[in-house]
Short mmCIF file of C-alpha atoms in Angstrom, two decimals:
data_model
loop_
_atom_site.label_atom_id
_atom_site.label_comp_id
_atom_site.label_asym_id
_atom_site.label_seq_id
_atom_site.Cartn_x
_atom_site.Cartn_y
_atom_site.Cartn_z
CA MET A 1 16.95 4.15 -200.94
CA VAL A 2 18.64 1.50 -198.91
CA PHE A 3 18.51 -2.29 -200.55
CA LYS A 4 18.40 -4.97 -198.20
CA THR A 5 19.74 -8.20 -200.78
CA ASP A 6 21.08 -9.97 -197.97
CA ILE A 7 17.56 -10.95 -196.31
CA ARG A 8 17.78 -14.23 -195.12
CA ALA A 9 15.21 -15.69 -192.65
CA PRO A 10 16.42 -17.19 -189.40
CA ARG A 11 16.60 -21.16 -189.65
CA GLY A 12 16.57 -23.53 -186.77
CA ASN A 13 14.15 -23.87 -183.83
CA GLU A 14 14.67 -20.82 -182.01
CA LEU A 15 11.52 -18.02 -182.04
CA THR A 16 12.22 -14.39 -183.21
CA CYS A 17 8.55 -13.66 -183.19
CA LYS A 18 5.86 -14.27 -180.12
CA GLY A 19 4.52 -17.54 -181.69
CA TRP A 20 5.25 -19.94 -184.25
CA THR A 21 2.57 -19.18 -186.57
CA GLN A 22 3.94 -15.41 -186.84
CA GLU A 23 7.70 -16.89 -187.01
CA ALA A 24 6.67 -18.93 -190.35
CA ALA A 25 4.91 -16.11 -191.56
CA MET A 26 7.90 -13.89 -191.09
CA ARG A 27 10.12 -16.38 -192.54
CA MET A 28 8.07 -17.43 -195.75
CA LEU A 29 7.94 -13.27 -196.45
CA MET A 30 11.87 -13.21 -196.04
CA ASN A 31 12.56 -16.55 -197.96
CA ASN A 32 10.62 -14.99 -200.88
CA LEU A 33 13.03 -11.95 -200.97
CA ASP A 34 16.21 -14.17 -200.15
CA PRO A 35 18.76 -13.12 -203.41
CA GLU A 36 18.84 -16.92 -204.35
CA VAL A 37 15.03 -16.90 -204.99
CA ALA A 38 13.97 -13.60 -205.88
CA GLU A 39 13.99 -12.35 -209.11
CA ASN A 40 14.92 -8.75 -208.32
CA PRO A 41 15.14 -8.46 -204.24
CA ASP A 42 16.24 -5.13 -204.31
CA GLU A 43 12.93 -4.16 -205.71
CA LEU A 44 11.04 -6.54 -203.69
CA ILE A 45 10.19 -8.45 -206.69
CA VAL A 46 9.93 -11.97 -206.18
CA TYR A 47 9.03 -13.06 -209.85
CA GLY A 48 7.25 -12.11 -213.19
CA GLY A 49 8.86 -8.77 -213.64
CA ILE A 50 6.51 -6.55 -211.27
CA GLY A 51 5.29 -9.26 -208.64
CA LYS A 52 6.40 -7.70 -205.32
CA ALA A 53 6.22 -9.37 -201.86
CA ALA A 54 5.85 -5.64 -199.91
CA ARG A 55 5.04 -2.28 -201.48
CA ASN A 56 8.17 -0.42 -200.50
CA TRP A 57 11.10 -1.05 -198.14
CA GLU A 58 9.33 1.06 -195.50
CA SER A 59 6.53 -1.15 -195.57
CA TYR A 60 8.60 -4.46 -195.21
CA GLU A 61 10.19 -3.23 -192.51
CA GLN A 62 6.79 -2.54 -190.71
CA ILE A 63 5.53 -6.13 -191.75
CA ILE A 64 8.46 -7.62 -190.11
CA ALA A 65 8.53 -5.47 -187.32
CA SER A 66 4.70 -6.25 -186.62
CA LEU A 67 5.02 -9.98 -187.17
CA LYS A 68 7.80 -10.07 -184.57
CA GLU A 69 5.49 -7.98 -181.80
CA LEU A 70 2.26 -9.69 -183.09
CA GLU A 71 0.16 -11.64 -180.30
CA ASN A 72 -1.17 -15.23 -180.65
CA ASP A 73 -4.62 -13.62 -180.37
CA GLU A 74 -4.17 -10.88 -183.08
CA THR A 75 -4.39 -10.32 -186.68
CA LEU A 76 -1.98 -8.30 -189.21
CA LEU A 77 -4.00 -6.78 -192.16
CA ILE A 78 -1.96 -5.79 -195.15
CA GLN A 79 -3.19 -4.12 -198.00
CA SER A 80 -1.56 -4.28 -201.34
CA GLY A 81 1.78 -4.85 -199.72
CA LYS A 82 1.61 -2.18 -196.54
CA PRO A 83 0.82 -3.13 -192.89
CA VAL A 84 -2.41 -0.99 -192.13
CA ALA A 85 -3.96 -2.41 -189.06
CA VAL A 86 -3.40 -5.08 -186.23
CA PHE A 87 -6.59 -6.10 -184.55
CA ARG A 88 -7.47 -8.11 -181.45
CA THR A 89 -8.81 -11.50 -182.46
CA HIS A 90 -8.46 -15.09 -181.04
CA GLU A 91 -5.92 -17.95 -181.07
CA HIS A 92 -7.75 -19.77 -183.85
CA SER A 93 -7.98 -16.81 -186.35
CA PRO A 94 -5.38 -16.21 -189.05
CA ARG A 95 -2.30 -14.20 -188.05
CA VAL A 96 -2.18 -12.09 -191.22
CA LEU A 97 -4.88 -11.49 -193.86
CA ILE A 98 -3.57 -10.00 -197.11
CA ALA A 99 -5.55 -8.46 -199.95
CA ASN A 100 -3.77 -7.02 -202.94
CA SER A 101 -4.59 -4.70 -206.00
CA ASN A 102 -8.30 -4.61 -205.09
CA LEU A 103 -9.62 -2.12 -207.69
CA VAL A 104 -13.32 -2.07 -208.79
CA PRO A 105 -14.18 -2.64 -212.30
CA ALA A 106 -14.87 0.84 -213.51
CA TRP A 107 -10.84 1.58 -212.38
CA ALA A 108 -9.63 -1.96 -212.96
CA ASN A 109 -7.10 -0.95 -215.77
CA TRP A 110 -3.50 -0.55 -216.04
CA ASP A 111 -3.30 3.16 -216.54
CA HIS A 112 -5.20 3.61 -213.45
CA PHE A 113 -3.32 0.99 -211.42
CA TYR A 114 0.18 2.42 -212.52
CA GLU A 115 -1.20 5.77 -211.22
CA LEU A 116 -1.88 4.42 -207.94
CA GLU A 117 1.39 2.77 -207.73
CA GLU A 118 3.28 5.96 -208.87
CA ARG A 119 1.69 7.64 -205.79
CA ASP A 120 2.89 4.66 -203.71
CA LEU A 121 -0.90 3.82 -202.84
CA MET A 122 -0.90 0.23 -204.28
CA MET A 123 1.63 -2.73 -205.66
CA TYR A 124 0.93 -5.71 -207.90
CA GLY A 125 1.48 -9.04 -206.00
CA GLN A 126 1.35 -11.21 -209.27
CA MET A 127 -0.63 -14.04 -208.80
CA THR A 128 0.88 -15.06 -205.32
CA ALA A 129 4.32 -13.01 -204.85
CA GLY A 130 1.97 -10.56 -202.74
CA SER A 131 0.45 -13.39 -201.08
CA TRP A 132 4.01 -14.71 -199.74
CA ILE A 133 2.43 -16.89 -197.07
CA TYR A 134 0.82 -18.94 -199.72
CA ILE A 135 3.75 -18.90 -202.07
CA GLY A 136 6.48 -19.38 -199.22
CA ALA A 137 4.77 -22.51 -198.20
CA GLN A 138 5.33 -23.98 -201.40
CA GLY A 139 8.95 -23.14 -201.42
CA ILE A 140 9.53 -20.86 -204.18
#
């Protein structure tokens, strides 16, 4: 496994994405995994021991690549730390929608969660670590 402990978000007013909304989302994700901020950036853990910003490094790289290519009328859908779709929407739609650790009640227990995590089908986003757009804006 390759670790990315040197993650640093771009600074300044130069775009690396196709719009500032996408750029802001990408910078917030990267800022949450900056080694000066994250609890364990090698494991994508932002805080709380298990609160991750992305499911795995492949998903992290795919999220970054998707944000860089995302148009101003598209929305990226992320399910439990993994990008799963890009939809054509419109300029006033959210650029990113994130759903983390969604289990229906009959299976909403730690044993089932850990089984899914072991199979790389889910991650624990803590309260806000997986929702890096929200927590990033708070400057954690």
